[in-house]
Each structure stands twice: as C-alpha cells, then as structure tokens.
GROMACS .gro file of C-alpha atoms in nm:
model
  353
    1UNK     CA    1   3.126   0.617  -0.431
    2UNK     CA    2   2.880   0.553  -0.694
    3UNK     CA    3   2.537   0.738  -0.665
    4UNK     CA    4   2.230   0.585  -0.827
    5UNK     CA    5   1.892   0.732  -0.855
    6UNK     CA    6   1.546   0.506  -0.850
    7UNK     CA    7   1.303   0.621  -1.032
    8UNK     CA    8   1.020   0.428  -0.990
    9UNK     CA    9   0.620   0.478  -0.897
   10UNK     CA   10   0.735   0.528  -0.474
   11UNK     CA   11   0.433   0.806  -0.452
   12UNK     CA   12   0.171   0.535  -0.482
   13UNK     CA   13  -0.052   0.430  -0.156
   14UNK     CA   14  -0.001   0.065  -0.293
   15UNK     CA   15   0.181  -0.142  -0.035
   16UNK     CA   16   0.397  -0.330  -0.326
   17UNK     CA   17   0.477  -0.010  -0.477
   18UNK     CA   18   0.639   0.138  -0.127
   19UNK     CA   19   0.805  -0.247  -0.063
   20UNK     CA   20   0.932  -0.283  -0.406
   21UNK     CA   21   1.093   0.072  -0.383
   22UNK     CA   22   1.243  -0.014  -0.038
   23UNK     CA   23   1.387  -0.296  -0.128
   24UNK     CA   24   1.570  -0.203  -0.453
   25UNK     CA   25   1.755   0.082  -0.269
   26UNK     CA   26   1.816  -0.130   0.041
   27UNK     CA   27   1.958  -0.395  -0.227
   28UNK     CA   28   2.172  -0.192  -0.416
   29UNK     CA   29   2.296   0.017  -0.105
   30UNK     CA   30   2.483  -0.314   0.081
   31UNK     CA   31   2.636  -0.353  -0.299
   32UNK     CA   32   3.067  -0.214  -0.295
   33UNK     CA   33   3.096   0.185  -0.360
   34UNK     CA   34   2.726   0.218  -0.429
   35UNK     CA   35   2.493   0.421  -0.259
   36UNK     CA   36   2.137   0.487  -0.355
   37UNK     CA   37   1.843   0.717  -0.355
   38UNK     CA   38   1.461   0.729  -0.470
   39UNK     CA   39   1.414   1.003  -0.676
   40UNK     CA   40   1.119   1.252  -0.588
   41UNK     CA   41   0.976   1.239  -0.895
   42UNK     CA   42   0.566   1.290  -0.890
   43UNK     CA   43   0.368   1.308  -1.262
   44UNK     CA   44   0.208   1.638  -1.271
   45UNK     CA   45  -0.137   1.464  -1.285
   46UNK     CA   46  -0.097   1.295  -1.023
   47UNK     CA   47  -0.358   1.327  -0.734
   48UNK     CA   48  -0.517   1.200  -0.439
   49UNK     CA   49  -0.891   1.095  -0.471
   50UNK     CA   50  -0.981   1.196  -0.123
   51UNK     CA   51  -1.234   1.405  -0.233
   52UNK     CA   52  -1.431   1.125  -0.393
   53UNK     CA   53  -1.519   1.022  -0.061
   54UNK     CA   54  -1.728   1.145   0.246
   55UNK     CA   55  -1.579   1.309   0.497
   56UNK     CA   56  -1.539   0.994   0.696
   57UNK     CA   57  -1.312   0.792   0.453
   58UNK     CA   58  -1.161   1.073   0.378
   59UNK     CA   59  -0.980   1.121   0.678
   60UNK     CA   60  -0.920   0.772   0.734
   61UNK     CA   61  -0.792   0.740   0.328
   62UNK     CA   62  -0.546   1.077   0.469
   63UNK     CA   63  -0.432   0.860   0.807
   64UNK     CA   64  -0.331   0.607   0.524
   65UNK     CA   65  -0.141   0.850   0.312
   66UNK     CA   66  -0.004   0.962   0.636
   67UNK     CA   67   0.147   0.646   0.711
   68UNK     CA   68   0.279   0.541   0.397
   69UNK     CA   69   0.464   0.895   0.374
   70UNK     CA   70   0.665   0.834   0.726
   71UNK     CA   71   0.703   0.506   0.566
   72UNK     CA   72   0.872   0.669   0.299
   73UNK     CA   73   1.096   0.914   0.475
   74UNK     CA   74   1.213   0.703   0.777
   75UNK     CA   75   1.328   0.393   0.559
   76UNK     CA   76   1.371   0.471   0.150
   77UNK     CA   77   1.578   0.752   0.113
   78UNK     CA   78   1.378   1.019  -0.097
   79UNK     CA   79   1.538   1.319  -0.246
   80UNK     CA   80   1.441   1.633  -0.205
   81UNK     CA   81   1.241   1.816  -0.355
   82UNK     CA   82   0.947   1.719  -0.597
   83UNK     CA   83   1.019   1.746  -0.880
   84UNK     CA   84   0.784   1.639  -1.193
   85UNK     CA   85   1.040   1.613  -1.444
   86UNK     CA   86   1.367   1.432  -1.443
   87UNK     CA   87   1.605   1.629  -1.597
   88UNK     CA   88   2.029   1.718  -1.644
   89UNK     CA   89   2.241   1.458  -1.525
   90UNK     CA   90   2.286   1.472  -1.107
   91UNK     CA   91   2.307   1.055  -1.095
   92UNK     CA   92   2.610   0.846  -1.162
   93UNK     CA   93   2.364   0.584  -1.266
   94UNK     CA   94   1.977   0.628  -1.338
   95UNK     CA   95   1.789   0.291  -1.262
   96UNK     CA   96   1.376   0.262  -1.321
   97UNK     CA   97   1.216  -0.001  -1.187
   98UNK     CA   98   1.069  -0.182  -1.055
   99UNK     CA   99   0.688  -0.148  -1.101
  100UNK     CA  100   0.476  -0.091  -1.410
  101UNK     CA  101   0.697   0.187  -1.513
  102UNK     CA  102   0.699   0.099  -1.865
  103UNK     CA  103   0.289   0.080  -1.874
  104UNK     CA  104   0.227   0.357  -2.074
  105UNK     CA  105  -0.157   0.341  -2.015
  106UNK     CA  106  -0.023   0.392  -1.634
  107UNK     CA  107   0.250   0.591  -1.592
  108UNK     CA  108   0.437   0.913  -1.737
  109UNK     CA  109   0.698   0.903  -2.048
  110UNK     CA  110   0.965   1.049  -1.776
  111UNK     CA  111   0.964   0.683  -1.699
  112UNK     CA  112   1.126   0.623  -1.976
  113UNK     CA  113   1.409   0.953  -1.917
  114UNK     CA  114   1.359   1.117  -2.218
  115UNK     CA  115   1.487   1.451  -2.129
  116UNK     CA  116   1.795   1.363  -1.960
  117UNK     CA  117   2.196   1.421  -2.090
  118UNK     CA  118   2.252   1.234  -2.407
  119UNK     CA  119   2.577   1.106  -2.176
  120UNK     CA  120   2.360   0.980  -1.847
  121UNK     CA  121   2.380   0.621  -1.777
  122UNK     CA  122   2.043   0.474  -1.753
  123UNK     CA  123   1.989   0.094  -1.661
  124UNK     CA  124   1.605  -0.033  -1.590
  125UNK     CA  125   1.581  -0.319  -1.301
  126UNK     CA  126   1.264  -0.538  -1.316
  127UNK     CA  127   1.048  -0.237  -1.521
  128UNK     CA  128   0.740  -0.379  -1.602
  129UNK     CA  129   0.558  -0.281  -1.898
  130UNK     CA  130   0.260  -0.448  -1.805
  131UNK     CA  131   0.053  -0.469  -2.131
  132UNK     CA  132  -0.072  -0.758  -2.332
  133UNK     CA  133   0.184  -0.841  -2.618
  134UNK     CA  134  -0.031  -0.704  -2.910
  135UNK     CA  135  -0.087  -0.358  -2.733
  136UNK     CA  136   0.289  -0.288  -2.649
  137UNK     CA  137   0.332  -0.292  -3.030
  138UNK     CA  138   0.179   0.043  -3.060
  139UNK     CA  139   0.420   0.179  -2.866
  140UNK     CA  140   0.721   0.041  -3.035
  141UNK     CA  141   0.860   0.403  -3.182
  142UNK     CA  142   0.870   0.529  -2.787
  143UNK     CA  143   1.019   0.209  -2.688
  144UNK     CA  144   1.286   0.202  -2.976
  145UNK     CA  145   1.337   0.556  -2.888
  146UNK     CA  146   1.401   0.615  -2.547
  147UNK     CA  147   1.483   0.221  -2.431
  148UNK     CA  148   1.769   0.160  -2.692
  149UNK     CA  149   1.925   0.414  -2.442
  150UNK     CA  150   1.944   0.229  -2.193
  151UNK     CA  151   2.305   0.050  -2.096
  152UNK     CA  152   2.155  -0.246  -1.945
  153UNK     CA  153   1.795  -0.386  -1.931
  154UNK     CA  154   1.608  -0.600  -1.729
  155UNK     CA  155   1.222  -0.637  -1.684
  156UNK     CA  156   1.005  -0.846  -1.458
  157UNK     CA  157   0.818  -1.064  -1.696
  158UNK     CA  158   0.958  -1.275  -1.929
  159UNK     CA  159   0.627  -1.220  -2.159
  160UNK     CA  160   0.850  -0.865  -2.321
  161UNK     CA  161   1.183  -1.009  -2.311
  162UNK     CA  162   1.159  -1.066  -2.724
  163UNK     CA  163   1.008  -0.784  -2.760
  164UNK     CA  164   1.280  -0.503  -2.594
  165UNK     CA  165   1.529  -0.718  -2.768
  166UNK     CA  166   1.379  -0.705  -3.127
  167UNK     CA  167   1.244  -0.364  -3.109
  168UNK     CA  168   1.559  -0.205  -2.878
  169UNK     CA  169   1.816  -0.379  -3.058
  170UNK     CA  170   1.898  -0.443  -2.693
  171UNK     CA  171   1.999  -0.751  -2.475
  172UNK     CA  172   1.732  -0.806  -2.173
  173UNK     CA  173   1.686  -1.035  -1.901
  174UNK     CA  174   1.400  -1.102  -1.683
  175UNK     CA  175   1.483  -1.079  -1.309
  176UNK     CA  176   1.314  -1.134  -0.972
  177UNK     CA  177   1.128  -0.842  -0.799
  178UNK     CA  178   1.281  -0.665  -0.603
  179UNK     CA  179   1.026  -0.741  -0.284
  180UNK     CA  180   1.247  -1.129  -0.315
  181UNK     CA  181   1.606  -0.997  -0.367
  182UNK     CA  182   1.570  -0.958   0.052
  183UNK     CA  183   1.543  -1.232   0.295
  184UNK     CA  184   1.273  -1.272   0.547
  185UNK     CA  185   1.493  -1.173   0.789
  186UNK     CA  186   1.543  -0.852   0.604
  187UNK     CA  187   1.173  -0.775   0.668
  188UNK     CA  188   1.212  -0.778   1.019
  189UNK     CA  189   1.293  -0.414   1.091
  190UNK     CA  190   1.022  -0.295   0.928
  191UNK     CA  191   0.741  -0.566   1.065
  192UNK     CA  192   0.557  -0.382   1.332
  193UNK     CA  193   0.638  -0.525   1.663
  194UNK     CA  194   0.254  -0.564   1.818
  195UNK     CA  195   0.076  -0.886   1.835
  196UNK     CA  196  -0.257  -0.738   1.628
  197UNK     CA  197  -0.480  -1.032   1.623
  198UNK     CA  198  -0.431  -1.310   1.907
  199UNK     CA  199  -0.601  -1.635   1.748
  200UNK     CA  200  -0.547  -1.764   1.393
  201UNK     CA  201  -0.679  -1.614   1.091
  202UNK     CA  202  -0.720  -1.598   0.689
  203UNK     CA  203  -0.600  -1.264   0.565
  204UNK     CA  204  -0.840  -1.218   0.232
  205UNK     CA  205  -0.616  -0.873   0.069
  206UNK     CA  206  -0.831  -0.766  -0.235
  207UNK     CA  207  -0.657  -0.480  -0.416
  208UNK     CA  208  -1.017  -0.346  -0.573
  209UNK     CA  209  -1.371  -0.385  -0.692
  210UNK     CA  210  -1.360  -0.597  -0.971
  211UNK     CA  211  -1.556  -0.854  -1.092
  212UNK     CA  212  -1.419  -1.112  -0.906
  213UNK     CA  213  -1.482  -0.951  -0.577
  214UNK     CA  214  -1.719  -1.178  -0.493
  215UNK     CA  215  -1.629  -1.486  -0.660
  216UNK     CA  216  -1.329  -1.405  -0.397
  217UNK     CA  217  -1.551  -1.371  -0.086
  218UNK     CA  218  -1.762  -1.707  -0.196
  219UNK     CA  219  -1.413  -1.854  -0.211
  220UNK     CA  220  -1.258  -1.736   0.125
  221UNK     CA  221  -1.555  -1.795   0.320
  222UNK     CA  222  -1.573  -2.160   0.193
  223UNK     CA  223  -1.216  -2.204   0.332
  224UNK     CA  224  -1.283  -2.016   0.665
  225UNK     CA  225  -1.584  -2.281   0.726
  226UNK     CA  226  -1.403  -2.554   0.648
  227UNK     CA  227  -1.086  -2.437   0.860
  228UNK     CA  228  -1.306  -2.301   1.095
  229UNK     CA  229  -1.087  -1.971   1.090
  230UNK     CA  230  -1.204  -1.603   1.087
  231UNK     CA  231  -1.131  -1.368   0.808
  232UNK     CA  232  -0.937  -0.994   0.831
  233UNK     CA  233  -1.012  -0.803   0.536
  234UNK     CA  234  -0.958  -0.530   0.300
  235UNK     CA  235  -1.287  -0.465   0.141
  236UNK     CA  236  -1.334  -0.112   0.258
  237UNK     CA  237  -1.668  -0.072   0.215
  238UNK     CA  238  -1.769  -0.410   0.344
  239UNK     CA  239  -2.086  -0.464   0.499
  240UNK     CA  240  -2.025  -0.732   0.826
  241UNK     CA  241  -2.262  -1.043   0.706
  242UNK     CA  242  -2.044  -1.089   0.392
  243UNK     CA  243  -1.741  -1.246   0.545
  244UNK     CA  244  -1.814  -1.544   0.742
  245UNK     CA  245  -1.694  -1.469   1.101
  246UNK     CA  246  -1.558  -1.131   1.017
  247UNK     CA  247  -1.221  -1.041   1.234
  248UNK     CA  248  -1.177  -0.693   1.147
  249UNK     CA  249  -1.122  -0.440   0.810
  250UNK     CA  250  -0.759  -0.362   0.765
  251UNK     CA  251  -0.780  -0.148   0.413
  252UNK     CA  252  -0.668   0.148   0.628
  253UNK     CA  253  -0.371  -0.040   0.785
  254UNK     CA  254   0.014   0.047   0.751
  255UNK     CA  255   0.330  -0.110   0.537
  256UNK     CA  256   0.443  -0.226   0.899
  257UNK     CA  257   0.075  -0.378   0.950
  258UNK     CA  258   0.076  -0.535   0.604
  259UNK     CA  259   0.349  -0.731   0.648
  260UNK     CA  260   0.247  -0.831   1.019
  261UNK     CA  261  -0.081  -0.989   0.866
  262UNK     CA  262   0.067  -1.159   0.568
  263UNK     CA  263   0.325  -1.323   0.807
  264UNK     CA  264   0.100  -1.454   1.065
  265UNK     CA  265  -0.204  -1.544   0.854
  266UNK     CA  266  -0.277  -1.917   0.827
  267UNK     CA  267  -0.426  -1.815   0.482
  268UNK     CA  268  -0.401  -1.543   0.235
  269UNK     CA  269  -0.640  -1.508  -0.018
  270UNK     CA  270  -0.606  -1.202  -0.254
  271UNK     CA  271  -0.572  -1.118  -0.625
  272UNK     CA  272  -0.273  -0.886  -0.522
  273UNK     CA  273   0.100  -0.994  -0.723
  274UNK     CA  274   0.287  -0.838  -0.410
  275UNK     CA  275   0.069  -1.024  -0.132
  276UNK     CA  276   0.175  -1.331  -0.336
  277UNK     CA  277   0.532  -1.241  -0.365
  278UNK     CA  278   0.518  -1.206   0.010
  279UNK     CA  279   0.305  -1.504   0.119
  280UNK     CA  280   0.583  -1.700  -0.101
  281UNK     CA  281   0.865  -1.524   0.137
  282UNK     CA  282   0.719  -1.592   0.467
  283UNK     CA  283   0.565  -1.921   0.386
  284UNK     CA  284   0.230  -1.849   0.431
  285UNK     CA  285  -0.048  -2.049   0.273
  286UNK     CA  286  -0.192  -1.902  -0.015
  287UNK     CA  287  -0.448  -1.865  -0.314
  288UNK     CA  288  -0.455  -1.594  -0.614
  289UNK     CA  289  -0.690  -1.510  -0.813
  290UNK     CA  290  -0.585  -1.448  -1.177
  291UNK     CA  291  -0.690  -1.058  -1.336
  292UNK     CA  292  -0.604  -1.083  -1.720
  293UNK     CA  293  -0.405  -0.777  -1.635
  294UNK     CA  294  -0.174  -0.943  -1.415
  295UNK     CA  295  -0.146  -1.232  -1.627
  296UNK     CA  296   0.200  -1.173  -1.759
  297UNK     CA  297   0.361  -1.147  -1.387
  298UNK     CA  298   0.125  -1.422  -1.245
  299UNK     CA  299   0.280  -1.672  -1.609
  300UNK     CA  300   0.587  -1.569  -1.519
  301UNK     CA  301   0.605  -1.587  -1.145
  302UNK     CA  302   0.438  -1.972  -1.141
  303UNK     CA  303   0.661  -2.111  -1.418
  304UNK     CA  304   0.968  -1.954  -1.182
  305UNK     CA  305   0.818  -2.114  -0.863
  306UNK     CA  306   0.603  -2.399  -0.966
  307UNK     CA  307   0.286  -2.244  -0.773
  308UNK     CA  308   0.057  -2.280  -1.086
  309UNK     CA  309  -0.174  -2.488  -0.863
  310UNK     CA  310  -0.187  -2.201  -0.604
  311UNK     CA  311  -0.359  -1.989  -0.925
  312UNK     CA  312  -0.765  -1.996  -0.921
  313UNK     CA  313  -1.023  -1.787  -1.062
  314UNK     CA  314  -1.349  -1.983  -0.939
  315UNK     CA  315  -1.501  -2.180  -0.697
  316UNK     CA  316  -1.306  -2.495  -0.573
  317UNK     CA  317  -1.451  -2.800  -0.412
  318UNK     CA  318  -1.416  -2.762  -0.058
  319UNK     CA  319  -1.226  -3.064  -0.068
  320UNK     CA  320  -0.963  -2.999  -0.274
  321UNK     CA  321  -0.888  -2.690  -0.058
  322UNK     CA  322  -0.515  -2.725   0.087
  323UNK     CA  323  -0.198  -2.601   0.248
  324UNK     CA  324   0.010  -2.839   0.068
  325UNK     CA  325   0.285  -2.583  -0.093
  326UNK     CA  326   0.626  -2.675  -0.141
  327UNK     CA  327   0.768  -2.425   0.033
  328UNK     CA  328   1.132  -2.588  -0.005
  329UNK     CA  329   1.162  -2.568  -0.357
  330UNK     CA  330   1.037  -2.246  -0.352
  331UNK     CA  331   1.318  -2.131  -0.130
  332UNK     CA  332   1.561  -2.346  -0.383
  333UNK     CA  333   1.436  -2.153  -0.667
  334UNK     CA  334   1.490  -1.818  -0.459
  335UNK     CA  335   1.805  -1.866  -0.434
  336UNK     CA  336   1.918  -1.913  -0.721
  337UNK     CA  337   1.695  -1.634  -0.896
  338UNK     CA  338   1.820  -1.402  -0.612
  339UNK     CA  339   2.212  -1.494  -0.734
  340UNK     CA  340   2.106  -1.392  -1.089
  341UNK     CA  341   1.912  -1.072  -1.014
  342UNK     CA  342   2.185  -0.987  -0.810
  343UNK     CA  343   2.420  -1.034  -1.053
  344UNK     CA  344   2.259  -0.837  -1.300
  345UNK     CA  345   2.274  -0.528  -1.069
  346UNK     CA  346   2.617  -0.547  -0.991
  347UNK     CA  347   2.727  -0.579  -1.393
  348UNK     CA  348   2.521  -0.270  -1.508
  349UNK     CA  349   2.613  -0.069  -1.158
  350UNK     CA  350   2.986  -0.212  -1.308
  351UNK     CA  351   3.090  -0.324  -0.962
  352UNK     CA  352   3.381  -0.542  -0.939
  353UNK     CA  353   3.325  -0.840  -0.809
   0.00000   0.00000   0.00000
C-alpha cells in the first residue's frame, strides 16, 4: 500500500481551503493500493487574529475555528503532530496542492519541500501559484530550484503552465480542483442534514472587505427585488438596512452549513472561486464578481466551462438579470476534465491501471 502525504494550506478557516483538502485525500484514497493523509504542517507565523476583535466576535470567530477543526479531524485524515517543517522522508509520495501553495506572497517555502531527502518523490496536484505572470518571474531561481524536483506537475491555472515548463525544464498540466474531482453525491455525507432556512433565498458569500463590497450589495439587492427573494449573508459586520429583506448572517456558519446554503440557494452571489466551483456542482444559479487577484483561476475556470457570462464586476440592468446557465454542458465538460485530472493522479501515484 502506497502512502501519500498532502501538504497543502488545511489550517486555514477558509471553507475552500478545508473542501479542497477533503476532497484530494478522499480522491486519491478510493484510487488501487493508495492511501492518503494531510500532513500537519502549520507555518510558524501562522496565527489566529482573534485578538483583533472584541470580546464578542471573538468568541464567535473561536466557535468558527471550533468547527472547522472537528471538521478536520472527523473527515480529512490529519497526522499527528504539528509540525512546522516538513522534513526526512516518512511518505511514499509527497503531493502539494491544491490551493495557493505556490503563492509565495502567501504561503511558506516548505510548500515547495525544500528540506526533504534528495530521494523523496514529490508530485504537486492543482498548486496554484496565484500571482500575475510578470511577478512570478522574480521568483524563478526558487521555482527552478525546488520545482524541477518534482516527478510530476500539475497546477490549477493554465495562466503558469509555460512558465513551470520553461523555467522547470518540466512537463505540466493544468487540472480541475480538487472540490470537482467528487460528484454531488459525494457531498452528501458531509451536507448537514437540517432544513436551515424554510422559504427560498439568494445566498450573497463575500469572502472580505474589498472594494467591491458594495458594488456587490447594490448588485444582490437589485436581484432580490426583482425576484422578490430574501438575502442570507456573510458580511459580518453588517448593519440590517443594507441588504434588502435581510434573512440572516451566516459568516460564523460551518463547512456542513456552507454547503447546505450553496445547495439550496436560488441565487449565489459572491466573489468567492470555491462558492463558484460549488454553485457549478450543485447547479445553483450564480454571479461572480471578478478580484484581479483571482483573475487567473476565474480565465481559466470560464474558458473550461463556458460561464464567462456568469462573470460581472458592476451593476447590470435589472433586466438582463437571469438564471439561464447551461448547466448540461457544464456537467459534459466535468466529465471529461474529471477523466483527465484523474488520470493525472493515477500516472504520478504510478498506479496501474
């Protein structure tokens, strides 16, 4: 039996971090003679901004934390213990990804497994580097370095493809997320059970303050008037007259919750890459709004899925507000992006097929 460890950003309170996480292992686990585990692995400087806050958030920011860590331990398969560097060579196979692992204005150069045996296997599965093309050239030495290790490569966005391969000397392919390598049925263990809200809704799931904020709100109340729907929320700090008919504040919600309000909303509105992967996998209705530094994924994911109509970053005319999304070809294109994504694992976990 093959053991592979994930190293990947798991420690996050980021529902597409946990998911993503969740479902690589859960993937590569149902694969022949493989069996998989998240490695522990923390950065040193990583910690929790609770004390930012008043007492009041505070405690409900540490119910949070709370829930994504039984998250973590009933369902993904952690090691134990911490550990803050990733040393030796205790994996058959080393895999990092998925995630912005390879964002080096994000995340921690163990990412890229510089201090482990010259003989460890190391394969990346969807890493994203998630920097504009010009700024990933500064870090071409560390790339060259520590990538040009790796046995096989993959990333998420197709936007560094030429640039691993030029720089790495490396063949790389661009693969699905792992969040889509599951069905929707897949999800279902994990879903909580309890029927949350009883009448229809638009889910508007804002990751942060940014300067769209309320270019998002303008946007999601004009579609609750005109579908005469109420709006759940995730604006923490939101005061109640700026969503029209406001239907709760779910920022403090579970990964079982998430998914509940994704799946029954008659709308999703959010500037979140993982609320759109999963809107896209239950069919639910949805808009994004584009951040320039989610542009890469967002390129890549519409060209995949032909949902560049789906992609705002203003006001739209009432009018031209729809549900219309193909969700068949969507599924068609799933499918066969799952195959290759798939296939990709099992050739650099070298399972025979």
């Amino acid at each position: 039996m093959k053991k592979i460890g994930i190293l990947t950003f798991h420690y996050a309170d980021n529902y597409g971090a946990v998911l993503q996480a969740y479902a690589l292992r859960r993937v590569i686990n149902v694969l022949p003679d493989c069996v998989a585990e998240i490695i522990n692995f923390v950065p040193k400087e990583f910690t929790y901004s609770l004390y930012k806050n008043d007492i009041k958030s505070r405690q409900l920011l540490c119910g949070k934390r709370k829930k994504f860590e039984d998250f973590l331990q009933k369902t993904c398969g952690i090691s134990s213990p911490m550990i803050s560097k990733v040393e030796g060579n205790q994996y058959d196979y080393y895999c990092v990804g998925s995630d912005q692992v390879w964002n080096i204005m994000l995340g921690d150069v163990e990412f890229f497994l510089p201090h482990l045996d010259e003989n460890a296997i190391r394969i990346s599965y969807a890493a994203s580097i998630g920097m504009s093309s010009e700024k990933v050239y500064e870090y071409k030495d560390l790339f060259e370095k520590h990538v040009s290790k790796f046995k096989e490569i993959s990333l998420r966005e197709q936007a560094h493809v030429d640039f691993i391969q030029t720089v790495c000397h490396k063949e790389c392919q661009c693969v699905l997320d792992p969040t889509l390598l599951l069905k929707t049925e897949d999800y279902s263990a994990i879903i909580t059970e309890d029927h949350v809200k009883n009448k229809p809704f638009i889910l508007f799931f804002w990751l942060f303050h940014d300067d769209n904020l309320m270019k998002g709100i303008e946007f999601v109340n004009t579609l609750s008037r005109k579908y005469g729907l109420p709006i759940v929320h995730t604006v923490a700090d939101a005061k109640s007259y700026m969503f029209n008919m406001d239907y709760g504040n779910v920022f403090y919600e579970g990964v079982d919750y998430f998914l509940w309000y994704i799946k029954n909303a008659s709308f999703v509105v959010t500037n979140s890459y993982h609320a759109t992967l999963f809107s896209m996998q239950f069919k639910t209705p949805f808009y994004t709004f584009l951040v320039d530094k989610m542009s890469s994924r967002m390129n890549t994911l519409s060209k995949k899925f032909g949902i560049c109509d789906r992609m705002v970053n203003s006001y739209i005319n009432p009018g031209k507000l729809d549900d219309n999304i193909d969700f068949g070809y969507i599924e068609e294109r799933l499918i066969v992006e799952r195959d290759k994504s798939i296939d990709f694992l099992k050739a650099a976990l070298d399972v025979k097929i």
